[in-house]
Amino acid sequence: MSNIHSIEFRRSHSGEIDSILRNLMSLQGVTAAAIIDSDGLVTHIHRDFEVNTDALGASVQIVFGAASKAARHVGHNLANMVICENTEGYILLAPVEAGFMLALVTEREALLGRVRFELKETIPVLKKLFVNFL
Amino acid sequence: MSQNTRTDYQIAQQQIFDSIIAGEFGIENREDLGPMVPIRLFQVLRMVAMGSNVEDMLGNGAPALVYHSGQGLGQAIGHIAVEKANNDIETYVGKIEQLCRQLSIGLVVPEKVDLSAGVLELRVDECVSCAGVHDVSAPICHFEAGMVGGIVKTFFGRNVRATETKCNAVGDKTCLIRVDLL
């Protein structure tokens, strides 16, 4: 079953994924970087603050799922990224592979364009790691 | 609304959980009809309202919402059982079996408990969600997987990954939920 592969997969690639998340955390204003699986479980996370990972993981999948549906309703095909602009910062979400998502949380002062660029650059790297999971 | 104000759903949730904790199975304002409902009505709520209808809005986000909902119930049930279990896993599972039978969620049977490997497998026979459902392509009891995950998480105080590896609706005759302690 794929779920057993996912556990083994996560263990074998944890170092590489942690390194990628650490790099993203080094960007100005980024306060959390996380990988979330299709059930909404946070499989990897680096963060500067306490967060309810169960609630965060479920919210990420729900928000991205709703955005993807909205994109299809207006004929925009696939959603590639969701950006939530909040009073205190931004949340950026992007699909990786096999239902896994990358989520970044930033402060308001973060350079959104830079973070968005790095996110887009990171996704293909993560995809290569996750593609074996399919 | 202030952040401390509970929503109406949260108020209803508290009343329902309190009633379960107290072991009250009689329900006020149901004098004639009583506390039981047809399983198909539950399945409409689970597979239609919380299933296909939610999927229409959330797409691939639907299983995460359903799993998260089940985890909330599992944690509520777990809190009831953990107080009476004296940190003993066998007693705890026994209480869970009893509660799940009382609530007609299903017949919970431990298949494998390997704490050194951090893996537990719990079978749910006569699963309330998928009984009488056939020919689906993949396990669909995300609610029960989340519930079992919440139950295990409450006992061990650790994050878990719960996955349904067998499902009656796929043709497996039972539902099997594997829980990995993380």
PDB file of N, CA, C and O in Angstrom, chain A residues 36-37 39-43 51-59 62, chain B residues 13 17 46 50 62-80 92 96 100 105 129 141-163 177-182:
ATOM      1  N   ILE A  36       3.007  18.988   3.839  1.00  0.00           N
ATOM      2  CA  ILE A  36       1.749  18.412   4.338  1.00  0.00           C
ATOM      3  C   ILE A  36       1.298  17.318   3.382  1.00  0.00           C
ATOM      4  O   ILE A  36       1.312  17.518   2.158  1.00  0.00           O
ATOM      5  N   ASP A  37       0.884  16.177   3.909  1.00  0.00           N
ATOM      6  CA  ASP A  37       0.444  15.096   3.015  1.00  0.00           C
ATOM      7  C   ASP A  37      -1.035  15.238   2.666  1.00  0.00           C
ATOM      8  O   ASP A  37      -1.710  16.161   3.120  1.00  0.00           O
ATOM      9  N   ASP A  39      -3.666  13.757   3.497  1.00  0.00           N
ATOM     10  CA  ASP A  39      -4.650  13.689   4.583  1.00  0.00           C
ATOM     11  C   ASP A  39      -4.568  14.897   5.508  1.00  0.00           C
ATOM     12  O   ASP A  39      -5.302  14.975   6.492  1.00  0.00           O
ATOM     13  N   GLY A  40      -3.656  15.817   5.225  1.00  0.00           N
ATOM     14  CA  GLY A  40      -3.534  17.012   6.065  1.00  0.00           C
ATOM     15  C   GLY A  40      -2.555  16.832   7.216  1.00  0.00           C
ATOM     16  O   GLY A  40      -2.528  17.645   8.140  1.00  0.00           O
ATOM     17  N   LEU A  41      -1.734  15.772   7.147  1.00  0.00           N
ATOM     18  CA  LEU A  41      -0.739  15.568   8.206  1.00  0.00           C
ATOM     19  C   LEU A  41       0.534  16.324   7.857  1.00  0.00           C
ATOM     20  O   LEU A  41       1.045  16.196   6.739  1.00  0.00           O
ATOM     21  N   VAL A  42       1.037  17.083   8.799  1.00  0.00           N
ATOM     22  CA  VAL A  42       2.311  17.779   8.596  1.00  0.00           C
ATOM     23  C   VAL A  42       3.418  16.750   8.762  1.00  0.00           C
ATOM     24  O   VAL A  42       3.633  16.215   9.848  1.00  0.00           O
ATOM     25  N   THR A  43       4.117  16.463   7.675  1.00  0.00           N
ATOM     26  CA  THR A  43       5.159  15.431   7.728  1.00  0.00           C
ATOM     27  C   THR A  43       6.518  16.027   8.079  1.00  0.00           C
ATOM     28  O   THR A  43       7.362  15.337   8.648  1.00  0.00           O
ATOM     29  N   VAL A  51       2.666  26.148  16.729  1.00  0.00           N
ATOM     30  CA  VAL A  51       1.487  26.071  15.866  1.00  0.00           C
ATOM     31  C   VAL A  51       0.844  24.701  16.040  1.00  0.00           C
ATOM     32  O   VAL A  51       1.539  23.706  16.275  1.00  0.00           O
ATOM     33  N   ASN A  52      -0.486  24.688  15.966  1.00  0.00           N
ATOM     34  CA  ASN A  52      -1.220  23.427  15.995  1.00  0.00           C
ATOM     35  C   ASN A  52      -1.065  22.784  14.617  1.00  0.00           C
ATOM     36  O   ASN A  52      -1.736  23.175  13.663  1.00  0.00           O
ATOM     37  N   THR A  53      -0.159  21.816  14.515  1.00  0.00           N
ATOM     38  CA  THR A  53       0.172  21.264  13.199  1.00  0.00           C
ATOM     39  C   THR A  53      -1.003  20.495  12.579  1.00  0.00           C
ATOM     40  O   THR A  53      -1.159  20.497  11.356  1.00  0.00           O
ATOM     41  N   ASP A  54      -1.809  19.849  13.411  1.00  0.00           N
ATOM     42  CA  ASP A  54      -2.977  19.131  12.868  1.00  0.00           C
ATOM     43  C   ASP A  54      -3.929  20.098  12.175  1.00  0.00           C
ATOM     44  O   ASP A  54      -4.409  19.851  11.073  1.00  0.00           O
ATOM     45  N   ALA A  55      -4.226  21.209  12.876  1.00  0.00           N
ATOM     46  CA  ALA A  55      -5.164  22.189  12.320  1.00  0.00           C
ATOM     47  C   ALA A  55      -4.563  22.873  11.094  1.00  0.00           C
ATOM     48  O   ALA A  55      -5.258  23.107  10.097  1.00  0.00           O
ATOM     49  N   LEU A  56      -3.265  23.174  11.164  1.00  0.00           N
ATOM     50  CA  LEU A  56      -2.598  23.821  10.028  1.00  0.00           C
ATOM     51  C   LEU A  56      -2.631  22.907   8.797  1.00  0.00           C
ATOM     52  O   LEU A  56      -2.990  23.342   7.689  1.00  0.00           O
ATOM     53  N   GLY A  57      -2.284  21.641   9.012  1.00  0.00           N
ATOM     54  CA  GLY A  57      -2.240  20.708   7.887  1.00  0.00           C
ATOM     55  C   GLY A  57      -3.594  20.540   7.226  1.00  0.00           C
ATOM     56  O   GLY A  57      -3.706  20.577   5.989  1.00  0.00           O
ATOM     57  N   ALA A  58      -4.630  20.357   8.023  1.00  0.00           N
ATOM     58  CA  ALA A  58      -5.977  20.210   7.459  1.00  0.00           C
ATOM     59  C   ALA A  58      -6.375  21.484   6.724  1.00  0.00           C
ATOM     60  O   ALA A  58      -6.916  21.434   5.611  1.00  0.00           O
ATOM     61  N   SER A  59      -6.092  22.656   7.325  1.00  0.00           N
ATOM     62  CA  SER A  59      -6.472  23.935   6.701  1.00  0.00           C
ATOM     63  C   SER A  59      -5.787  24.109   5.350  1.00  0.00           C
ATOM     64  O   SER A  59      -6.398  24.592   4.393  1.00  0.00           O
ATOM     65  N   ILE A  62      -7.551  22.007   2.816  1.00  0.00           N
ATOM     66  CA  ILE A  62      -8.903  22.516   2.570  1.00  0.00           C
ATOM     67  C   ILE A  62      -8.849  23.796   1.724  1.00  0.00           C
ATOM     68  O   ILE A  62      -9.589  23.947   0.749  1.00  0.00           O
TER      69      ILE A  62
ATOM     70  N   GLN B  13     -21.506  20.951  19.688  1.00  0.00           N
ATOM     71  CA  GLN B  13     -20.469  19.923  19.839  1.00  0.00           C
ATOM     72  C   GLN B  13     -20.223  19.613  21.308  1.00  0.00           C
ATOM     73  O   GLN B  13     -20.143  18.443  21.713  1.00  0.00           O
ATOM     74  N   PHE B  17     -20.706  15.972  23.012  1.00  0.00           N
ATOM     75  CA  PHE B  17     -19.585  15.278  23.651  1.00  0.00           C
ATOM     76  C   PHE B  17     -19.859  15.058  25.142  1.00  0.00           C
ATOM     77  O   PHE B  17     -19.563  13.990  25.686  1.00  0.00           O
ATOM     78  N   ARG B  46     -22.504  11.278   6.364  1.00  0.00           N
ATOM     79  CA  ARG B  46     -21.073  10.990   6.265  1.00  0.00           C
ATOM     80  C   ARG B  46     -20.572  10.984   4.818  1.00  0.00           C
ATOM     81  O   ARG B  46     -19.550  11.586   4.509  1.00  0.00           O
ATOM     82  N   MET B  50     -20.807  15.109   4.193  1.00  0.00           N
ATOM     83  CA  MET B  50     -19.375  15.258   4.502  1.00  0.00           C
ATOM     84  C   MET B  50     -18.497  14.567   3.470  1.00  0.00           C
ATOM     85  O   MET B  50     -17.286  14.516   3.622  1.00  0.00           O
ATOM     86  N   ALA B  62     -11.067  17.478   0.548  1.00  0.00           N
ATOM     87  CA  ALA B  62     -12.151  16.851   1.316  1.00  0.00           C
ATOM     88  C   ALA B  62     -11.659  15.781   2.292  1.00  0.00           C
ATOM     89  O   ALA B  62     -12.054  15.800   3.475  1.00  0.00           O
ATOM     90  N   PRO B  63     -10.793  14.839   1.866  1.00  0.00           N
ATOM     91  CA  PRO B  63     -10.359  13.814   2.826  1.00  0.00           C
ATOM     92  C   PRO B  63      -9.666  14.408   4.057  1.00  0.00           C
ATOM     93  O   PRO B  63      -9.818  13.884   5.162  1.00  0.00           O
ATOM     94  N   ALA B  64      -8.921  15.496   3.866  1.00  0.00           N
ATOM     95  CA  ALA B  64      -8.236  16.112   5.009  1.00  0.00           C
ATOM     96  C   ALA B  64      -9.254  16.662   6.007  1.00  0.00           C
ATOM     97  O   ALA B  64      -9.088  16.528   7.220  1.00  0.00           O
ATOM     98  N   LEU B  65     -10.320  17.271   5.477  1.00  0.00           N
ATOM     99  CA  LEU B  65     -11.350  17.803   6.378  1.00  0.00           C
ATOM    100  C   LEU B  65     -12.041  16.677   7.139  1.00  0.00           C
ATOM    101  O   LEU B  65     -12.248  16.752   8.349  1.00  0.00           O
ATOM    102  N   VAL B  66     -12.373  15.599   6.396  1.00  0.00           N
ATOM    103  CA  VAL B  66     -13.074  14.470   7.020  1.00  0.00           C
ATOM    104  C   VAL B  66     -12.163  13.804   8.054  1.00  0.00           C
ATOM    105  O   VAL B  66     -12.592  13.483   9.169  1.00  0.00           O
ATOM    106  N   TYR B  67     -10.895  13.610   7.703  1.00  0.00           N
ATOM    107  CA  TYR B  67      -9.924  13.008   8.631  1.00  0.00           C
ATOM    108  C   TYR B  67      -9.813  13.863   9.891  1.00  0.00           C
ATOM    109  O   TYR B  67      -9.843  13.353  11.017  1.00  0.00           O
ATOM    110  N   HIS B  68      -9.708  15.171   9.692  1.00  0.00           N
ATOM    111  CA  HIS B  68      -9.561  16.087  10.833  1.00  0.00           C
ATOM    112  C   HIS B  68     -10.798  16.041  11.736  1.00  0.00           C
ATOM    113  O   HIS B  68     -10.689  16.083  12.963  1.00  0.00           O
ATOM    114  N   SER B  69     -11.978  15.923  11.112  1.00  0.00           N
ATOM    115  CA  SER B  69     -13.220  15.824  11.894  1.00  0.00           C
ATOM    116  C   SER B  69     -13.221  14.552  12.722  1.00  0.00           C
ATOM    117  O   SER B  69     -13.587  14.554  13.905  1.00  0.00           O
ATOM    118  N   GLY B  70     -12.830  13.448  12.086  1.00  0.00           N
ATOM    119  CA  GLY B  70     -12.778  12.176  12.801  1.00  0.00           C
ATOM    120  C   GLY B  70     -11.769  12.211  13.931  1.00  0.00           C
ATOM    121  O   GLY B  70     -12.005  11.660  15.012  1.00  0.00           O
ATOM    122  N   GLN B  71     -10.658  12.906  13.687  1.00  0.00           N
ATOM    123  CA  GLN B  71      -9.634  13.000  14.728  1.00  0.00           C
ATOM    124  C   GLN B  71     -10.189  13.723  15.963  1.00  0.00           C
ATOM    125  O   GLN B  71      -9.892  13.341  17.098  1.00  0.00           O
ATOM    126  N   GLY B  72     -11.018  14.741  15.714  1.00  0.00           N
ATOM    127  CA  GLY B  72     -11.630  15.466  16.836  1.00  0.00           C
ATOM    128  C   GLY B  72     -12.513  14.551  17.673  1.00  0.00           C
ATOM    129  O   GLY B  72     -12.467  14.572  18.906  1.00  0.00           O
ATOM    130  N   LEU B  73     -13.312  13.721  16.989  1.00  0.00           N
ATOM    131  CA  LEU B  73     -14.162  12.785  17.727  1.00  0.00           C
ATOM    132  C   LEU B  73     -13.288  11.765  18.459  1.00  0.00           C
ATOM    133  O   LEU B  73     -13.552  11.429  19.624  1.00  0.00           O
ATOM    134  N   GLY B  74     -12.249  11.279  17.788  1.00  0.00           N
ATOM    135  CA  GLY B  74     -11.352  10.296  18.412  1.00  0.00           C
ATOM    136  C   GLY B  74     -10.705  10.842  19.669  1.00  0.00           C
ATOM    137  O   GLY B  74     -10.575  10.130  20.675  1.00  0.00           O
ATOM    138  N   GLN B  75     -10.321  12.093  19.635  1.00  0.00           N
ATOM    139  CA  GLN B  75      -9.701  12.690  20.822  1.00  0.00           C
ATOM    140  C   GLN B  75     -10.724  12.839  21.947  1.00  0.00           C
ATOM    141  O   GLN B  75     -10.394  12.641  23.118  1.00  0.00           O
ATOM    142  N   ALA B  76     -11.968  13.164  21.582  1.00  0.00           N
ATOM    143  CA  ALA B  76     -13.019  13.272  22.608  1.00  0.00           C
ATOM    144  C   ALA B  76     -13.286  11.908  23.249  1.00  0.00           C
ATOM    145  O   ALA B  76     -13.370  11.786  24.479  1.00  0.00           O
ATOM    146  N   ILE B  77     -13.398  10.881  22.402  1.00  0.00           N
ATOM    147  CA  ILE B  77     -13.606   9.524  22.921  1.00  0.00           C
ATOM    148  C   ILE B  77     -12.393   9.093  23.741  1.00  0.00           C
ATOM    149  O   ILE B  77     -12.519   8.494  24.815  1.00  0.00           O
ATOM    150  N   GLY B  78     -11.210   9.421  23.224  1.00  0.00           N
ATOM    151  CA  GLY B  78      -9.974   9.047  23.918  1.00  0.00           C
ATOM    152  C   GLY B  78      -9.893   9.647  25.311  1.00  0.00           C
ATOM    153  O   GLY B  78      -9.469   8.976  26.260  1.00  0.00           O
ATOM    154  N   HIS B  79     -10.328  10.896  25.449  1.00  0.00           N
ATOM    155  CA  HIS B  79     -10.280  11.539  26.764  1.00  0.00           C
ATOM    156  C   HIS B  79     -11.206  10.828  27.763  1.00  0.00           C
ATOM    157  O   HIS B  79     -10.915  10.768  28.956  1.00  0.00           O
ATOM    158  N   ILE B  80     -12.321  10.324  27.251  1.00  0.00           N
ATOM    159  CA  ILE B  80     -13.228   9.582  28.137  1.00  0.00           C
ATOM    160  C   ILE B  80     -12.524   8.328  28.636  1.00  0.00           C
ATOM    161  O   ILE B  80     -12.536   8.005  29.828  1.00  0.00           O
ATOM    162  N   TYR B  92      -7.180   0.570  27.960  1.00  0.00           N
ATOM    163  CA  TYR B  92      -7.601   1.694  27.121  1.00  0.00           C
ATOM    164  C   TYR B  92      -8.326   1.188  25.873  1.00  0.00           C
ATOM    165  O   TYR B  92      -9.427   1.640  25.547  1.00  0.00           O
ATOM    166  N   ILE B  96     -12.190   1.648  24.565  1.00  0.00           N
ATOM    167  CA  ILE B  96     -12.506   2.141  23.218  1.00  0.00           C
ATOM    168  C   ILE B  96     -13.450   1.176  22.505  1.00  0.00           C
ATOM    169  O   ILE B  96     -14.427   1.591  21.874  1.00  0.00           O
ATOM    170  N   CYS B 100     -17.101   2.302  21.206  1.00  0.00           N
ATOM    171  CA  CYS B 100     -17.429   2.225  19.776  1.00  0.00           C
ATOM    172  C   CYS B 100     -18.618   1.295  19.531  1.00  0.00           C
ATOM    173  O   CYS B 100     -19.419   1.526  18.629  1.00  0.00           O
ATOM    174  N   ILE B 105     -20.398   2.666  16.237  1.00  0.00           N
ATOM    175  CA  ILE B 105     -19.409   3.107  15.238  1.00  0.00           C
ATOM    176  C   ILE B 105     -18.879   1.882  14.494  1.00  0.00           C
ATOM    177  O   ILE B 105     -18.651   1.923  13.291  1.00  0.00           O
ATOM    178  N   SER B 129     -19.683   3.720   8.575  1.00  0.00           N
ATOM    179  CA  SER B 129     -19.635   4.586   7.391  1.00  0.00           C
ATOM    180  C   SER B 129     -19.800   3.824   6.087  1.00  0.00           C
ATOM    181  O   SER B 129     -20.470   4.291   5.177  1.00  0.00           O
ATOM    182  N   CYS B 141     -12.968   5.433   4.346  1.00  0.00           N
ATOM    183  CA  CYS B 141     -13.338   5.747   5.728  1.00  0.00           C
ATOM    184  C   CYS B 141     -12.312   6.691   6.361  1.00  0.00           C
ATOM    185  O   CYS B 141     -11.679   6.348   7.372  1.00  0.00           O
ATOM    186  N   HIS B 142     -12.139   7.843   5.774  1.00  0.00           N
ATOM    187  CA  HIS B 142     -11.182   8.816   6.305  1.00  0.00           C
ATOM    188  C   HIS B 142     -11.600   9.290   7.694  1.00  0.00           C
ATOM    189  O   HIS B 142     -10.755   9.622   8.525  1.00  0.00           O
ATOM    190  N   PHE B 143     -12.905   9.337   7.915  1.00  0.00           N
ATOM    191  CA  PHE B 143     -13.401   9.765   9.229  1.00  0.00           C
ATOM    192  C   PHE B 143     -12.953   8.770  10.303  1.00  0.00           C
ATOM    193  O   PHE B 143     -12.440   9.158  11.354  1.00  0.00           O
ATOM    194  N   GLU B 144     -13.129   7.488  10.008  1.00  0.00           N
ATOM    195  CA  GLU B 144     -12.743   6.461  10.992  1.00  0.00           C
ATOM    196  C   GLU B 144     -11.227   6.424  11.173  1.00  0.00           C
ATOM    197  O   GLU B 144     -10.734   6.212  12.287  1.00  0.00           O
ATOM    198  N   ALA B 145     -10.495   6.618  10.081  1.00  0.00           N
ATOM    199  CA  ALA B 145      -9.028   6.653  10.202  1.00  0.00           C
ATOM    200  C   ALA B 145      -8.611   7.804  11.117  1.00  0.00           C
ATOM    201  O   ALA B 145      -7.777   7.638  12.018  1.00  0.00           O
ATOM    202  N   GLY B 146      -9.226   8.969  10.903  1.00  0.00           N
ATOM    203  CA  GLY B 146      -8.925  10.113  11.763  1.00  0.00           C
ATOM    204  C   GLY B 146      -9.326   9.846  13.206  1.00  0.00           C
ATOM    205  O   GLY B 146      -8.607  10.206  14.147  1.00  0.00           O
ATOM    206  N   MET B 147     -10.477   9.181  13.361  1.00  0.00           N
ATOM    207  CA  MET B 147     -10.959   8.877  14.719  1.00  0.00           C
ATOM    208  C   MET B 147      -9.979   7.961  15.452  1.00  0.00           C
ATOM    209  O   MET B 147      -9.597   8.228  16.605  1.00  0.00           O
ATOM    210  N   VAL B 148      -9.555   6.896  14.766  1.00  0.00           N
ATOM    211  CA  VAL B 148      -8.602   5.968  15.393  1.00  0.00           C
ATOM    212  C   VAL B 148      -7.285   6.705  15.671  1.00  0.00           C
ATOM    213  O   VAL B 148      -6.671   6.537  16.731  1.00  0.00           O
ATOM    214  N   GLY B 149      -6.869   7.535  14.718  1.00  0.00           N
ATOM    215  CA  GLY B 149      -5.658   8.324  14.938  1.00  0.00           C
ATOM    216  C   GLY B 149      -5.784   9.212  16.167  1.00  0.00           C
ATOM    217  O   GLY B 149      -4.861   9.316  16.986  1.00  0.00           O
ATOM    218  N   GLY B 150      -6.936   9.848  16.328  1.00  0.00           N
ATOM    219  CA  GLY B 150      -7.177  10.716  17.488  1.00  0.00           C
ATOM    220  C   GLY B 150      -7.175   9.935  18.794  1.00  0.00           C
ATOM    221  O   GLY B 150      -6.665  10.405  19.824  1.00  0.00           O
ATOM    222  N   ILE B 151      -7.736   8.738  18.747  1.00  0.00           N
ATOM    223  CA  ILE B 151      -7.768   7.875  19.933  1.00  0.00           C
ATOM    224  C   ILE B 151      -6.346   7.506  20.365  1.00  0.00           C
ATOM    225  O   ILE B 151      -5.989   7.603  21.538  1.00  0.00           O
ATOM    226  N   VAL B 152      -5.536   7.077  19.386  1.00  0.00           N
ATOM    227  CA  VAL B 152      -4.161   6.661  19.695  1.00  0.00           C
ATOM    228  C   VAL B 152      -3.331   7.871  20.130  1.00  0.00           C
ATOM    229  O   VAL B 152      -2.540   7.806  21.082  1.00  0.00           O
ATOM    230  N   LYS B 153      -3.538   8.976  19.445  1.00  0.00           N
ATOM    231  CA  LYS B 153      -2.798  10.199  19.772  1.00  0.00           C
ATOM    232  C   LYS B 153      -3.066  10.626  21.219  1.00  0.00           C
ATOM    233  O   LYS B 153      -2.152  11.043  21.936  1.00  0.00           O
ATOM    234  N   THR B 154      -4.301  10.499  21.646  1.00  0.00           N
ATOM    235  CA  THR B 154      -4.672  10.912  23.002  1.00  0.00           C
ATOM    236  C   THR B 154      -3.961  10.060  24.043  1.00  0.00           C
ATOM    237  O   THR B 154      -3.489  10.569  25.062  1.00  0.00           O
ATOM    238  N   PHE B 155      -3.859   8.746  23.785  1.00  0.00           N
ATOM    239  CA  PHE B 155      -3.227   7.871  24.773  1.00  0.00           C
ATOM    240  C   PHE B 155      -1.734   8.127  24.863  1.00  0.00           C
ATOM    241  O   PHE B 155      -1.180   8.227  25.966  1.00  0.00           O
ATOM    242  N   PHE B 156      -1.076   8.231  23.707  1.00  0.00           N
ATOM    243  CA  PHE B 156       0.392   8.335  23.710  1.00  0.00           C
ATOM    244  C   PHE B 156       0.891   9.768  23.791  1.00  0.00           C
ATOM    245  O   PHE B 156       2.069   9.997  24.059  1.00  0.00           O
ATOM    246  N   GLY B 157       0.003  10.732  23.542  1.00  0.00           N
ATOM    247  CA  GLY B 157       0.427  12.131  23.559  1.00  0.00           C
ATOM    248  C   GLY B 157       1.459  12.423  22.494  1.00  0.00           C
ATOM    249  O   GLY B 157       2.333  13.268  22.673  1.00  0.00           O
ATOM    250  N   ARG B 158       1.355  11.697  21.374  1.00  0.00           N
ATOM    251  CA  ARG B 158       2.295  11.889  20.262  1.00  0.00           C
ATOM    252  C   ARG B 158       1.516  12.061  18.966  1.00  0.00           C
ATOM    253  O   ARG B 158       0.392  11.557  18.839  1.00  0.00           O
ATOM    254  N   ASN B 159       2.133  12.751  18.016  1.00  0.00           N
ATOM    255  CA  ASN B 159       1.504  12.825  16.705  1.00  0.00           C
ATOM    256  C   ASN B 159       1.501  11.455  16.056  1.00  0.00           C
ATOM    257  O   ASN B 159       2.421  10.654  16.270  1.00  0.00           O
ATOM    258  N   VAL B 160       0.492  11.209  15.267  1.00  0.00           N
ATOM    259  CA  VAL B 160       0.359   9.903  14.627  1.00  0.00           C
ATOM    260  C   VAL B 160      -0.036  10.095  13.163  1.00  0.00           C
ATOM    261  O   VAL B 160      -0.510  11.156  12.769  1.00  0.00           O
ATOM    262  N   ARG B 161       0.170   9.030  12.419  1.00  0.00           N
ATOM    263  CA  ARG B 161      -0.308   8.974  11.037  1.00  0.00           C
ATOM    264  C   ARG B 161      -1.207   7.766  10.950  1.00  0.00           C
ATOM    265  O   ARG B 161      -0.760   6.636  11.147  1.00  0.00           O
ATOM    266  N   ALA B 162      -2.497   7.987  10.727  1.00  0.00           N
ATOM    267  CA  ALA B 162      -3.441   6.873  10.644  1.00  0.00           C
ATOM    268  C   ALA B 162      -3.918   6.731   9.203  1.00  0.00           C
ATOM    269  O   ALA B 162      -4.330   7.713   8.588  1.00  0.00           O
ATOM    270  N   THR B 163      -3.835   5.525   8.692  1.00  0.00           N
ATOM    271  CA  THR B 163      -4.219   5.284   7.305  1.00  0.00           C
ATOM    272  C   THR B 163      -5.080   4.037   7.227  1.00  0.00           C
ATOM    273  O   THR B 163      -4.752   3.020   7.838  1.00  0.00           O
ATOM    274  N   ILE B 177      -7.192  -0.131  10.061  1.00  0.00           N
ATOM    275  CA  ILE B 177      -6.537   1.173  10.161  1.00  0.00           C
ATOM    276  C   ILE B 177      -5.179   0.995  10.821  1.00  0.00           C
ATOM    277  O   ILE B 177      -5.074   0.465  11.928  1.00  0.00           O
ATOM    278  N   ARG B 178      -4.150   1.403  10.097  1.00  0.00           N
ATOM    279  CA  ARG B 178      -2.780   1.325  10.590  1.00  0.00           C
ATOM    280  C   ARG B 178      -2.410   2.694  11.158  1.00  0.00           C
ATOM    281  O   ARG B 178      -2.628   3.727  10.533  1.00  0.00           O
ATOM    282  N   VAL B 179      -1.862   2.668  12.364  1.00  0.00           N
ATOM    283  CA  VAL B 179      -1.448   3.919  12.998  1.00  0.00           C
ATOM    284  C   VAL B 179       0.053   3.863  13.243  1.00  0.00           C
ATOM    285  O   VAL B 179       0.555   2.942  13.891  1.00  0.00           O
ATOM    286  N   ASP B 180       0.770   4.821  12.704  1.00  0.00           N
ATOM    287  CA  ASP B 180       2.211   4.956  12.954  1.00  0.00           C
ATOM    288  C   ASP B 180       2.429   6.090  13.940  1.00  0.00           C
ATOM    289  O   ASP B 180       1.983   7.219  13.703  1.00  0.00           O
ATOM    290  N   LEU B 181       3.108   5.774  15.035  1.00  0.00           N
ATOM    291  CA  LEU B 181       3.484   6.829  15.990  1.00  0.00           C
ATOM    292  C   LEU B 181       4.655   7.587  15.403  1.00  0.00           C
ATOM    293  O   LEU B 181       5.629   6.975  14.953  1.00  0.00           O
ATOM    294  N   LEU B 182       4.569   8.896  15.389  1.00  0.00           N
ATOM    295  CA  LEU B 182       5.616   9.705  14.744  1.00  0.00           C
ATOM    296  C   LEU B 182       6.578  10.272  15.775  1.00  0.00           C
ATOM    297  O   LEU B 182       6.248  10.388  16.941  1.00  0.00           O
TER     298      LEU B 182
END
